[in-house]
């Protein structure tokens, strides 16, 4: 299915990772080999063609054995190129964070966003791992207004090969470390190493805002 915020169901596209939103169990984020992430709503159901994976129109849902039932795909966002290198390997939501914005003066001013803007957030901000899990990107939240998440910051681990661990294994949030900081741990099982990224943040008027690495 095509990437974008359209009706691509994502059915039939190989998935690499899956996480539930910490703020609503009905929302699931998946990563895919076609270079996209998809947000699903388990509280909504759609019928899809079992062969093509395309969402069926209402008139085409009245019976038949060629249909599958799927959670509704709310949004599809391009993260990486569909170049045969595995697409998006991993994803993690950031519990304890409300938003993600660049650490600029404009971003600091936007940290006092109106209540209706914050109320439109369907999920917390999230992280993705692409390019063999060596490229970690911080994204703003998904929203109910249809505005897609935007990349805030990217950290590139300088390796000439993919990491041999297909997930971001752990995020330690504020309050779980003595300093109250947040760290992202990325494992490389082949080399026997763990890369630790410090996630910087700011205090917005409505909650904690992730600003980068």
CSV table of N, CA, C and O in Angstrom, one decimal, residues 16 24 35 105 117 126 139 154 156 178 191 197:
chain,number,residue,atom,x,y,z
A,16,UNK,N,8.1,-5.2,11.0
A,16,UNK,CA,9.3,-5.5,11.7
A,16,UNK,C,9.1,-5.3,13.2
A,16,UNK,O,9.8,-6.0,14.0
A,24,UNK,N,-3.2,4.9,25.4
A,24,UNK,CA,-4.4,4.4,24.9
A,24,UNK,C,-4.1,3.0,24.3
A,24,UNK,O,-3.5,2.9,23.2
A,35,UNK,N,9.4,1.0,4.5
A,35,UNK,CA,9.9,2.3,4.9
A,35,UNK,C,8.9,3.2,5.6
A,35,UNK,O,9.2,4.3,5.8
A,105,UNK,N,14.0,28.9,19.9
A,105,UNK,CA,13.1,29.9,20.5
A,105,UNK,C,11.7,29.7,20.1
A,105,UNK,O,10.8,29.8,20.9
A,117,UNK,N,-4.9,22.1,21.0
A,117,UNK,CA,-3.8,21.4,20.3
A,117,UNK,C,-3.4,20.2,21.0
A,117,UNK,O,-3.2,19.1,20.4
A,126,UNK,N,7.4,9.7,19.6
A,126,UNK,CA,7.9,8.3,19.5
A,126,UNK,C,9.2,8.3,18.8
A,126,UNK,O,9.7,9.3,18.2
A,139,UNK,N,10.2,11.7,16.8
A,139,UNK,CA,9.0,12.2,16.0
A,139,UNK,C,8.0,12.9,17.0
A,139,UNK,O,7.9,12.5,18.1
A,154,UNK,N,17.4,13.6,14.6
A,154,UNK,CA,17.9,12.3,14.2
A,154,UNK,C,19.3,12.1,14.8
A,154,UNK,O,20.2,13.0,14.8
A,156,UNK,N,22.6,9.6,14.3
A,156,UNK,CA,23.2,8.6,13.4
A,156,UNK,C,24.3,7.9,14.1
A,156,UNK,O,25.3,8.5,14.5
A,178,UNK,N,18.6,8.1,38.8
A,178,UNK,CA,18.8,9.1,39.9
A,178,UNK,C,18.8,10.5,39.5
A,178,UNK,O,18.4,11.4,40.3
A,191,UNK,N,28.5,-7.1,18.1
A,191,UNK,CA,29.7,-6.5,18.7
A,191,UNK,C,29.7,-6.6,20.2
A,191,UNK,O,30.7,-6.3,20.8
A,197,UNK,N,21.9,6.7,24.4
A,197,UNK,CA,21.6,8.1,23.9
A,197,UNK,C,20.8,8.8,25.0
A,197,UNK,O,19.8,8.3,25.5
